[in-house]
Short mmCIF file of C-alpha atoms in Angstrom, two decimals:
data_model
loop_
_atom_site.label_atom_id
_atom_site.label_comp_id
_atom_site.label_asym_id
_atom_site.label_seq_id
_atom_site.Cartn_x
_atom_site.Cartn_y
_atom_site.Cartn_z
CA UNK Q 1 10.21 79.92 6.24
CA UNK Q 2 13.56 80.07 7.86
CA UNK Q 3 14.18 80.19 11.57
CA UNK Q 4 15.25 83.38 13.36
CA UNK Q 5 17.71 82.95 16.19
CA UNK Q 6 17.04 85.30 19.12
CA UNK Q 7 20.09 86.69 20.60
CA UNK Q 8 18.51 88.19 23.81
CA UNK Q 9 16.60 86.52 26.65
CA UNK Q 10 13.45 86.16 24.55
CA UNK Q 11 11.32 87.67 21.87
CA UNK Q 12 11.29 88.81 18.18
CA UNK Q 13 12.86 92.28 18.95
CA UNK Q 14 16.23 90.58 19.60
CA UNK Q 15 15.82 88.02 16.71
CA UNK Q 16 18.09 88.06 13.68
CA UNK Q 17 17.31 86.26 10.50
CA UNK Q 18 19.51 83.08 9.99
CA UNK Q 19 20.42 81.30 6.77
CA UNK Q 20 18.51 78.25 5.71
CA UNK Q 21 20.06 75.12 6.82
CA UNK Q 22 18.73 72.24 4.62
CA UNK Q 23 19.87 68.68 5.15
CA UNK Q 24 21.78 67.03 2.42
CA UNK Q 25 19.18 64.34 1.22
CA UNK Q 26 21.91 61.95 0.50
CA UNK Q 27 23.46 62.26 3.98
CA UNK Q 28 20.56 63.31 6.17
CA UNK Q 29 17.29 61.67 4.79
CA UNK Q 30 14.43 64.04 4.90
CA UNK Q 31 11.44 63.31 7.09
CA UNK Q 32 8.10 63.49 5.15
CA UNK Q 33 4.35 63.80 6.16
CA UNK Q 34 3.97 60.26 4.75
CA UNK Q 35 6.57 59.16 7.32
CA UNK Q 36 4.65 60.77 10.21
CA UNK Q 37 1.27 59.52 8.97
CA UNK Q 38 2.87 56.03 8.92
CA UNK Q 39 4.15 56.57 12.47
CA UNK Q 40 0.77 57.53 13.66
CA UNK Q 41 -0.76 54.26 12.30
CA UNK Q 42 2.06 52.40 14.08
CA UNK Q 43 1.52 53.99 17.36
CA UNK Q 44 -2.25 53.31 17.21
CA UNK Q 45 -3.09 51.61 20.56
CA UNK Q 46 0.51 52.30 21.91
CA UNK Q 47 0.68 56.07 22.59
CA UNK Q 48 -2.19 58.19 23.83
CA UNK Q 49 -3.71 60.92 21.81
CA UNK Q 50 -3.22 63.35 24.66
CA UNK Q 51 -5.68 65.93 25.81
CA UNK Q 52 -5.82 69.62 24.56
CA UNK Q 53 -6.76 71.84 27.45
CA UNK Q 54 -7.59 75.72 27.40
CA UNK Q 55 -5.83 78.20 29.63
CA UNK Q 56 -8.12 81.11 30.41
CA UNK Q 57 -5.42 82.93 32.20
CA UNK Q 58 -2.93 82.75 29.42
CA UNK Q 59 -5.74 83.46 26.89
CA UNK Q 60 -6.34 86.71 28.70
CA UNK Q 61 -2.79 87.79 28.50
CA UNK Q 62 -2.44 86.87 24.87
CA UNK Q 63 -5.75 88.13 23.83
CA UNK Q 64 -6.66 85.10 21.95
CA UNK Q 65 -7.28 81.37 22.78
CA UNK Q 66 -4.36 79.55 24.30
CA UNK Q 67 -4.40 75.68 24.68
CA UNK Q 68 -2.09 73.12 26.15
CA UNK Q 69 -1.15 69.99 24.34
CA UNK Q 70 -0.74 67.75 27.37
CA UNK Q 71 2.14 65.35 26.46
CA UNK Q 72 2.85 65.40 30.24
CA UNK Q 73 -0.04 63.08 30.35
CA UNK Q 74 1.46 60.66 27.76
CA UNK Q 75 2.58 57.21 28.67
CA UNK Q 76 5.90 57.38 30.57
CA UNK Q 77 5.05 61.06 31.29
CA UNK Q 78 6.44 62.56 28.07
CA UNK Q 79 6.23 62.43 24.23
CA UNK Q 80 9.39 60.22 24.09
CA UNK Q 81 7.45 57.01 23.84
CA UNK Q 82 6.45 58.03 20.40
CA UNK Q 83 9.77 58.26 18.66
CA UNK Q 84 11.29 55.41 20.68
CA UNK Q 85 8.57 52.98 19.53
CA UNK Q 86 8.79 53.92 16.02
CA UNK Q 87 12.54 53.64 15.88
CA UNK Q 88 12.60 50.23 17.61
CA UNK Q 89 9.65 48.95 15.67
CA UNK Q 90 11.70 49.78 12.42
CA UNK Q 91 14.68 47.58 13.44
CA UNK Q 92 15.25 44.18 11.61
CA UNK Q 93 14.83 40.77 13.40
CA UNK Q 94 18.57 40.52 13.58
CA UNK Q 95 18.95 43.95 15.10
CA UNK Q 96 16.23 43.26 17.61
CA UNK Q 97 18.09 40.06 18.59
CA UNK Q 98 21.03 42.06 19.79
CA UNK Q 99 18.87 44.39 21.95
CA UNK Q 100 18.80 48.30 22.27
CA UNK Q 101 20.92 50.66 24.27
CA UNK Q 102 20.21 54.31 25.19
CA UNK Q 103 21.63 57.14 27.41
CA UNK Q 104 19.36 59.55 29.20
CA UNK Q 105 18.74 61.34 32.47
CA UNK Q 106 15.03 60.51 32.32
CA UNK Q 107 12.39 60.86 29.53
CA UNK Q 108 14.07 59.16 26.80
CA UNK Q 109 15.24 56.36 29.17
CA UNK Q 110 11.62 55.66 30.09
CA UNK Q 111 10.32 55.89 26.54
CA UNK Q 112 12.99 53.44 25.32
CA UNK Q 113 12.48 51.09 28.15
CA UNK Q 114 8.64 50.92 27.63
CA UNK Q 115 8.89 50.77 23.88
CA UNK Q 116 11.32 47.89 24.06
CA UNK Q 117 9.29 45.97 26.47
CA UNK Q 118 6.17 46.24 24.29
CA UNK Q 119 8.05 45.09 21.34
CA UNK Q 120 9.90 42.27 23.12
CA UNK Q 121 13.38 43.69 22.74
CA UNK Q 122 15.92 43.71 25.60
CA UNK Q 123 16.99 47.05 26.58
CA UNK Q 124 19.87 48.68 28.45
CA UNK Q 125 19.74 52.18 29.60
CA UNK Q 126 22.66 54.17 30.87
CA UNK Q 127 21.76 56.97 33.39
CA UNK Q 128 24.00 59.45 35.12
CA UNK Q 129 24.93 58.45 38.67
CA UNK Q 130 23.08 61.45 40.17
CA UNK Q 131 19.89 60.83 38.15
CA UNK Q 132 16.70 61.30 40.43
CA UNK Q 133 15.85 58.06 41.99
CA UNK Q 134 12.12 58.20 40.76
CA UNK Q 135 13.28 58.32 37.19
CA UNK Q 136 15.73 55.38 37.61
CA UNK Q 137 13.12 53.36 39.34
CA UNK Q 138 10.57 54.17 36.59
CA UNK Q 139 12.97 53.09 33.90
CA UNK Q 140 13.58 49.73 35.65
CA UNK Q 141 9.82 49.18 36.25
CA UNK Q 142 9.31 49.64 32.48
CA UNK Q 143 11.72 46.79 31.83
CA UNK Q 144 15.14 48.06 31.15
CA UNK Q 145 18.49 47.19 32.72
CA UNK Q 146 19.70 50.40 34.16
CA UNK Q 147 23.31 51.03 34.53
CA UNK Q 148 24.59 54.37 36.32
CA UNK Q 149 27.66 55.81 34.78
CA UNK Q 150 29.15 59.22 34.85
CA UNK Q 151 28.33 62.45 36.28
CA UNK Q 152 26.93 64.33 33.35
CA UNK Q 153 24.94 62.97 30.29
CA UNK Q 154 28.02 63.36 27.88
CA UNK Q 155 29.79 60.65 30.01
CA UNK Q 156 26.76 58.55 30.14
CA UNK Q 157 26.29 58.91 26.36
CA UNK Q 158 29.90 57.77 25.70
CA UNK Q 159 29.40 54.70 27.90
CA UNK Q 160 26.23 53.73 26.04
CA UNK Q 161 27.92 54.10 22.61
CA UNK Q 162 30.95 52.07 23.98
CA UNK Q 163 28.42 49.24 24.99
CA UNK Q 164 26.79 49.30 21.65
CA UNK Q 165 30.15 48.73 19.95
CA UNK Q 166 31.16 45.99 22.19
CA UNK Q 167 27.70 44.05 22.24
CA UNK Q 168 26.22 44.84 18.86
CA UNK Q 169 23.29 46.42 20.62
CA UNK Q 170 21.52 49.19 18.54
CA UNK Q 171 22.01 52.68 20.03
CA UNK Q 172 18.73 54.57 20.06
CA UNK Q 173 19.52 58.24 19.79
CA UNK Q 174 17.13 60.53 21.73
CA UNK Q 175 16.57 63.01 18.80
CA UNK Q 176 18.94 62.49 15.84
CA UNK Q 177 17.34 59.94 13.63
CA UNK Q 178 14.48 60.29 11.21
CA UNK Q 179 12.41 57.53 12.74
CA UNK Q 180 12.57 59.37 16.06
CA UNK Q 181 11.59 62.64 14.45
CA UNK Q 182 8.53 60.84 12.45
CA UNK Q 183 7.43 59.52 15.86
CA UNK Q 184 7.46 62.88 17.56
CA UNK Q 185 5.74 64.36 14.54
CA UNK Q 186 2.55 62.66 15.47
CA UNK Q 187 2.05 65.44 18.04
CA UNK Q 188 1.76 67.76 15.22
CA UNK Q 189 -0.87 65.78 13.50
CA UNK Q 190 -2.94 65.58 16.72
CA UNK Q 191 -2.73 69.24 17.25
CA UNK Q 192 -4.17 69.87 13.70
CA UNK Q 193 -6.87 67.36 14.48
CA UNK Q 194 -7.80 68.84 17.95
CA UNK Q 195 -7.30 72.59 17.09
CA UNK Q 196 -7.81 73.00 13.26
CA UNK Q 197 -7.92 76.82 13.77
CA UNK Q 198 -4.43 76.95 15.43
CA UNK Q 199 -2.27 79.87 14.19
CA UNK Q 200 0.80 79.48 16.31
CA UNK Q 201 2.43 76.44 17.87
CA UNK Q 202 5.02 76.86 20.72
CA UNK Q 203 7.40 74.09 21.56
CA UNK Q 204 10.42 73.36 23.56
CA UNK Q 205 13.69 72.58 21.81
CA UNK Q 206 16.59 70.48 23.21
CA UNK Q 207 18.22 68.48 20.41
CA UNK Q 208 15.31 69.26 18.31
CA UNK Q 209 13.47 66.03 17.56
CA UNK Q 210 10.04 67.14 18.71
CA UNK Q 211 10.13 70.54 17.17
CA UNK Q 212 11.46 69.11 13.92
CA UNK Q 213 8.71 66.55 13.74
CA UNK Q 214 6.03 68.86 14.67
CA UNK Q 215 7.20 71.35 12.01
CA UNK Q 216 7.14 68.80 9.17
CA UNK Q 217 3.67 67.57 10.06
CA UNK Q 218 2.12 70.95 10.49
CA UNK Q 219 3.81 72.85 7.57
CA UNK Q 220 2.91 70.09 5.16
CA UNK Q 221 -0.85 70.58 5.96
CA UNK Q 222 -0.94 74.26 7.16
CA UNK Q 223 1.99 76.26 5.97
CA UNK Q 224 0.49 79.40 7.38
CA UNK Q 225 0.88 78.13 10.97
CA UNK Q 226 3.75 79.69 12.92
CA UNK Q 227 6.02 77.42 14.72
CA UNK Q 228 8.02 78.96 17.51
CA UNK Q 229 10.69 76.97 19.25
CA UNK Q 230 11.85 77.84 22.86
CA UNK Q 231 15.21 77.17 24.53
CA UNK Q 232 16.45 77.82 27.99
CA UNK Q 233 18.81 80.86 27.92
CA UNK Q 234 21.59 78.75 29.65
CA UNK Q 235 21.42 75.95 27.12
CA UNK Q 236 20.63 77.65 23.90
CA UNK Q 237 22.61 75.95 21.25
CA UNK Q 238 20.15 76.65 18.29
CA UNK Q 239 20.59 80.46 18.04
CA UNK Q 240 24.30 80.48 17.41
CA UNK Q 241 23.93 77.27 15.13
CA UNK Q 242 21.30 78.89 13.01
CA UNK Q 243 23.45 82.03 12.76
CA UNK Q 244 26.38 79.89 11.61
CA UNK Q 245 24.27 77.85 9.23
CA UNK Q 246 25.49 74.48 10.91
CA UNK Q 247 25.28 72.89 14.28
CA UNK Q 248 27.72 74.14 16.81
CA UNK Q 249 28.36 73.25 20.34
CA UNK Q 250 28.09 75.29 23.43
CA UNK Q 251 30.04 74.81 26.51
CA UNK Q 252 28.66 73.79 29.84
CA UNK Q 253 24.83 74.33 29.12
CA UNK Q 254 23.26 75.15 32.36
CA UNK Q 255 19.49 75.13 33.16
CA UNK Q 256 17.01 73.51 35.48
CA UNK Q 257 15.20 72.32 32.38
CA UNK Q 258 17.25 69.04 31.97
CA UNK Q 259 14.87 67.88 29.25
CA UNK Q 260 16.15 70.61 26.89
CA UNK Q 261 19.63 70.68 28.29
CA UNK Q 262 21.55 69.81 25.09
CA UNK Q 263 24.81 71.33 24.12
CA UNK Q 264 24.67 70.64 20.21
CA UNK Q 265 21.73 70.41 17.83
CA UNK Q 266 21.11 67.13 16.22
CA UNK Q 267 22.26 67.07 12.54
CA UNK Q 268 18.92 65.74 11.25
CA UNK Q 269 16.62 67.96 13.23
CA UNK Q 270 18.80 70.98 12.61
CA UNK Q 271 18.30 70.84 8.92
CA UNK Q 272 14.49 70.77 9.42
CA UNK Q 273 14.22 73.28 11.92
CA UNK Q 274 16.40 75.83 10.03
CA UNK Q 275 14.05 75.22 7.12
CA UNK Q 276 10.51 75.11 8.86
CA UNK Q 277 10.64 76.59 12.24
CA UNK Q 278 9.84 80.21 12.04
CA UNK Q 279 11.60 81.48 15.07
CA UNK Q 280 13.71 80.21 18.09
CA UNK Q 281 13.31 82.30 21.37
CA UNK Q 282 15.19 81.82 24.67
CA UNK Q 283 13.72 82.18 28.24
CA UNK Q 284 15.23 82.75 31.60
CA UNK Q 285 15.32 80.59 34.51
CA UNK Q 286 12.96 82.86 36.43
CA UNK Q 287 10.46 82.48 33.52
CA UNK Q 288 10.67 78.83 33.52
CA UNK Q 289 10.03 78.65 37.33
CA UNK Q 290 7.15 81.11 36.96
CA UNK Q 291 5.80 79.02 34.13
CA UNK Q 292 5.94 75.80 36.20
CA UNK Q 293 4.19 77.42 39.03
CA UNK Q 294 1.42 78.72 36.73
CA UNK Q 295 0.94 75.29 35.30
CA UNK Q 296 0.39 73.85 38.86
CA UNK Q 297 -1.75 76.41 40.24
CA UNK Q 298 -3.95 77.61 37.36
CA UNK Q 299 -3.97 74.51 35.13
CA UNK Q 300 -3.66 71.62 37.88
CA UNK Q 301 -0.84 70.41 35.67
CA UNK Q 302 2.45 68.71 37.04
CA UNK Q 303 4.87 69.81 34.19
CA UNK Q 304 8.75 69.62 34.26
CA UNK Q 305 10.78 72.80 33.48
CA UNK Q 306 11.44 71.77 29.88
CA UNK Q 307 7.82 71.04 29.33
CA UNK Q 308 6.90 74.42 30.83
CA UNK Q 309 9.37 76.34 28.41
CA UNK Q 310 6.52 77.30 25.82
CA UNK Q 311 4.51 78.67 28.80
CA UNK Q 312 7.51 80.66 29.87
CA UNK Q 313 7.71 82.18 26.33
CA UNK Q 314 4.06 83.05 26.48
CA UNK Q 315 4.40 84.71 30.00
CA UNK Q 316 7.46 86.64 28.80
CA UNK Q 317 6.02 88.37 25.84
CA UNK Q 318 2.23 87.44 25.47
CA UNK Q 319 1.58 90.41 23.06
CA UNK Q 320 3.63 88.79 20.37
CA UNK Q 321 1.86 85.70 19.81
CA UNK Q 322 -0.98 85.34 17.25
CA UNK Q 323 -3.82 83.10 18.42
CA UNK Q 324 -5.27 80.50 18.64
CA UNK Q 325 -1.88 79.30 20.24
CA UNK Q 326 -1.05 75.64 21.13
CA UNK Q 327 1.63 75.26 23.81
CA UNK Q 328 3.12 71.83 23.96
CA UNK Q 329 3.60 70.69 27.44
CA UNK Q 330 6.31 67.97 26.60
CA UNK Q 331 6.72 66.17 29.83
CA UNK Q 332 5.76 65.98 33.46
CA UNK Q 333 8.53 63.78 34.77
CA UNK Q 334 10.01 66.13 37.68
CA UNK Q 335 11.74 64.95 40.74
CA UNK Q 336 9.67 65.98 43.83
CA UNK Q 337 12.67 67.55 45.61
CA UNK Q 338 13.40 69.57 42.44
CA UNK Q 339 9.78 70.58 42.37
CA UNK Q 340 10.11 71.92 45.78
CA UNK Q 341 13.00 74.11 45.02
CA UNK Q 342 11.66 75.26 41.55
CA UNK Q 343 8.20 76.25 43.10
CA UNK Q 344 9.92 78.24 45.87
CA UNK Q 345 12.05 79.75 43.04
CA UNK Q 346 8.93 80.52 41.03
CA UNK Q 347 7.15 82.12 44.07
CA UNK Q 348 10.16 84.23 44.65
CA UNK Q 349 10.24 85.35 41.10
CA UNK Q 350 6.44 86.17 41.36
CA UNK Q 351 7.00 88.29 44.39
CA UNK Q 352 5.11 85.77 46.55
CA UNK Q 353 8.11 84.47 48.63
CA UNK Q 354 10.49 86.86 50.23
CA UNK Q 355 13.84 85.96 52.04
CA UNK Q 356 15.66 88.63 54.15
CA UNK Q 357 18.21 89.11 56.98
CA UNK Q 358 18.19 91.89 59.43
CA UNK Q 359 19.87 92.83 62.77
CA UNK Q 360 18.15 93.94 65.95
CA UNK Q 361 19.06 94.62 69.57
CA UNK Q 362 19.21 91.37 71.61
CA UNK Q 363 16.65 92.13 74.21
CA UNK Q 364 13.62 90.32 75.55
CA UNK Q 365 10.75 91.03 73.30
CA UNK Q 366 12.73 92.24 70.24
CA UNK Q 367 11.68 89.32 68.08
CA UNK Q 368 8.12 89.44 69.13
CA UNK Q 369 8.08 93.38 68.18
CA UNK Q 370 9.67 92.43 64.75
CA UNK Q 371 6.92 89.80 64.08
CA UNK Q 372 4.30 92.18 65.11
CA UNK Q 373 5.57 94.58 62.37
CA UNK Q 374 5.30 91.93 59.85
CA UNK Q 375 1.85 90.92 60.96
CA UNK Q 376 0.75 94.37 60.64
CA UNK Q 377 2.16 94.36 57.08
CA UNK Q 378 0.14 91.12 56.16
CA UNK Q 379 3.23 89.17 55.57
CA UNK Q 380 2.95 85.37 56.39
CA UNK Q 381 6.08 84.21 58.39
CA UNK Q 382 7.05 80.66 57.16
CA UNK Q 383 10.28 80.42 58.95
CA UNK Q 384 12.52 82.26 61.46
CA UNK Q 385 16.15 81.76 62.16
CA UNK Q 386 17.50 83.70 65.20
CA UNK Q 387 21.26 83.76 65.65
CA UNK Q 388 22.97 85.39 68.70
CA UNK Q 389 26.37 83.83 68.64
CA UNK Q 390 28.35 84.99 65.61
CA UNK Q 391 31.73 86.91 65.47
CA UNK Q 392 30.15 89.37 63.04
CA UNK Q 393 27.55 90.47 65.75
CA UNK Q 394 28.05 93.01 68.37
CA UNK Q 395 27.64 91.93 71.97
CA UNK Q 396 24.06 93.43 72.13
CA UNK Q 397 23.05 92.44 68.61
CA UNK Q 398 21.11 89.45 67.20
CA UNK Q 399 20.57 88.47 63.45
CA UNK Q 400 17.35 87.23 62.19
CA UNK Q 401 16.63 85.37 58.89
CA UNK Q 402 13.09 85.38 57.81
CA UNK Q 403 11.28 83.57 54.91
CA UNK Q 404 7.94 85.26 54.20
CA UNK Q 405 4.87 84.40 52.04
CA UNK Q 406 3.90 87.59 50.25
CA UNK Q 407 1.21 88.80 47.89
CA UNK Q 408 3.24 89.93 44.84
CA UNK Q 409 5.94 92.46 44.01
CA UNK Q 410 4.08 95.58 45.37
CA UNK Q 411 3.49 93.79 48.70
CA UNK Q 412 7.12 92.93 49.00
CA UNK Q 413 8.07 96.66 48.60
CA UNK Q 414 5.34 97.38 51.21
CA UNK Q 415 7.01 94.90 53.62
CA UNK Q 416 10.40 96.51 53.16
CA UNK Q 417 8.94 100.04 53.60
CA UNK Q 418 7.21 98.85 56.94
CA UNK Q 419 10.40 97.43 58.20
CA UNK Q 420 12.33 100.57 57.34
CA UNK Q 421 9.71 102.76 58.99
CA UNK Q 422 9.96 100.66 62.09
CA UNK Q 423 13.70 101.30 62.28
CA UNK Q 424 15.00 98.01 60.95
CA UNK Q 425 17.84 97.77 58.41
CA UNK Q 426 17.51 94.80 55.97
CA UNK Q 427 21.03 93.28 55.20
CA UNK Q 428 20.07 91.03 52.54
#
């Protein structure tokens, strides 16, 4: 079942059939079900068989059961420990003696660090200079030597590969290796065990290691199950790659979902995804932030934006999914400061947070009158900024910036109407 490449924001209506892209077995070894079963045995006692939780809210939208596969509760906070452990465990004694090296902004870094420590292998992890401090600290705590280099992951990756050439350390790629894919594929086996009636699996795609592994495991046992991959619209390298029949790079991928912010598909996972994944959709930044907010409020799950991408797809077009559906929450490692910004963005997208500026006559009681209008409209004022001295303002004017908690899009409209009827002009 070849993948389809979605050309719009999301959904099958914009999807176009793509040519099959099958890896040359002589160059890119295929990953088999036996490989994944072997990886599952190897990971026994190492990775967790993470929980499967139902979502009543999404089930109501889809009209069929929706479950979360909670890899955000995995050791190190994401699925990455699975592939990293299988990859490092497969090294020879000579290779292990040279240590391993990786490059990552977060999840892969922590997975490699813990896997190497469990196997008694020295690890060095290169991270961008701007990497969130909690992720840097966690990677060190798991036993890796952390080196900060570069402003973007591409620079960090180059530094790690140069280190590997100079020292002989084995470079552990985050997704483009058959052992990594086999390890990630154990998520698919667990889904089949926990939800044998599953009809659709939705999984985020960055480089493609997780989606490829899940697809191999599931299609080998249940070829009728539909596999849908999800990418952030600003970092969607798979749709053009599937259309071209080969991995192609996109310039300057941009998304809040750093876990799937990859500019080029991996060669090995691309061949598998082109053959076994039924469809690839894209989701907007607004959908990602709304999904993260839903996970936190409705499911009590701390999920990073990449991990929430399957939920974003379900929210965007719930009627297009055949249930039961399993959405893979791939990780929960999100910086607290980023969480604060994303949640505010998600509340705004949901019509529950409204920012606006307006001008009023600068006289005693003017601000109190304005706040009274907002109170009558049931808008909760979170923050007020009152500016009197600005060259843009007339001598009798003041400008007020307001941040309001609202109850949804209709309420936002009602607040705007109330202000207009009271004689106020909203500037922005």
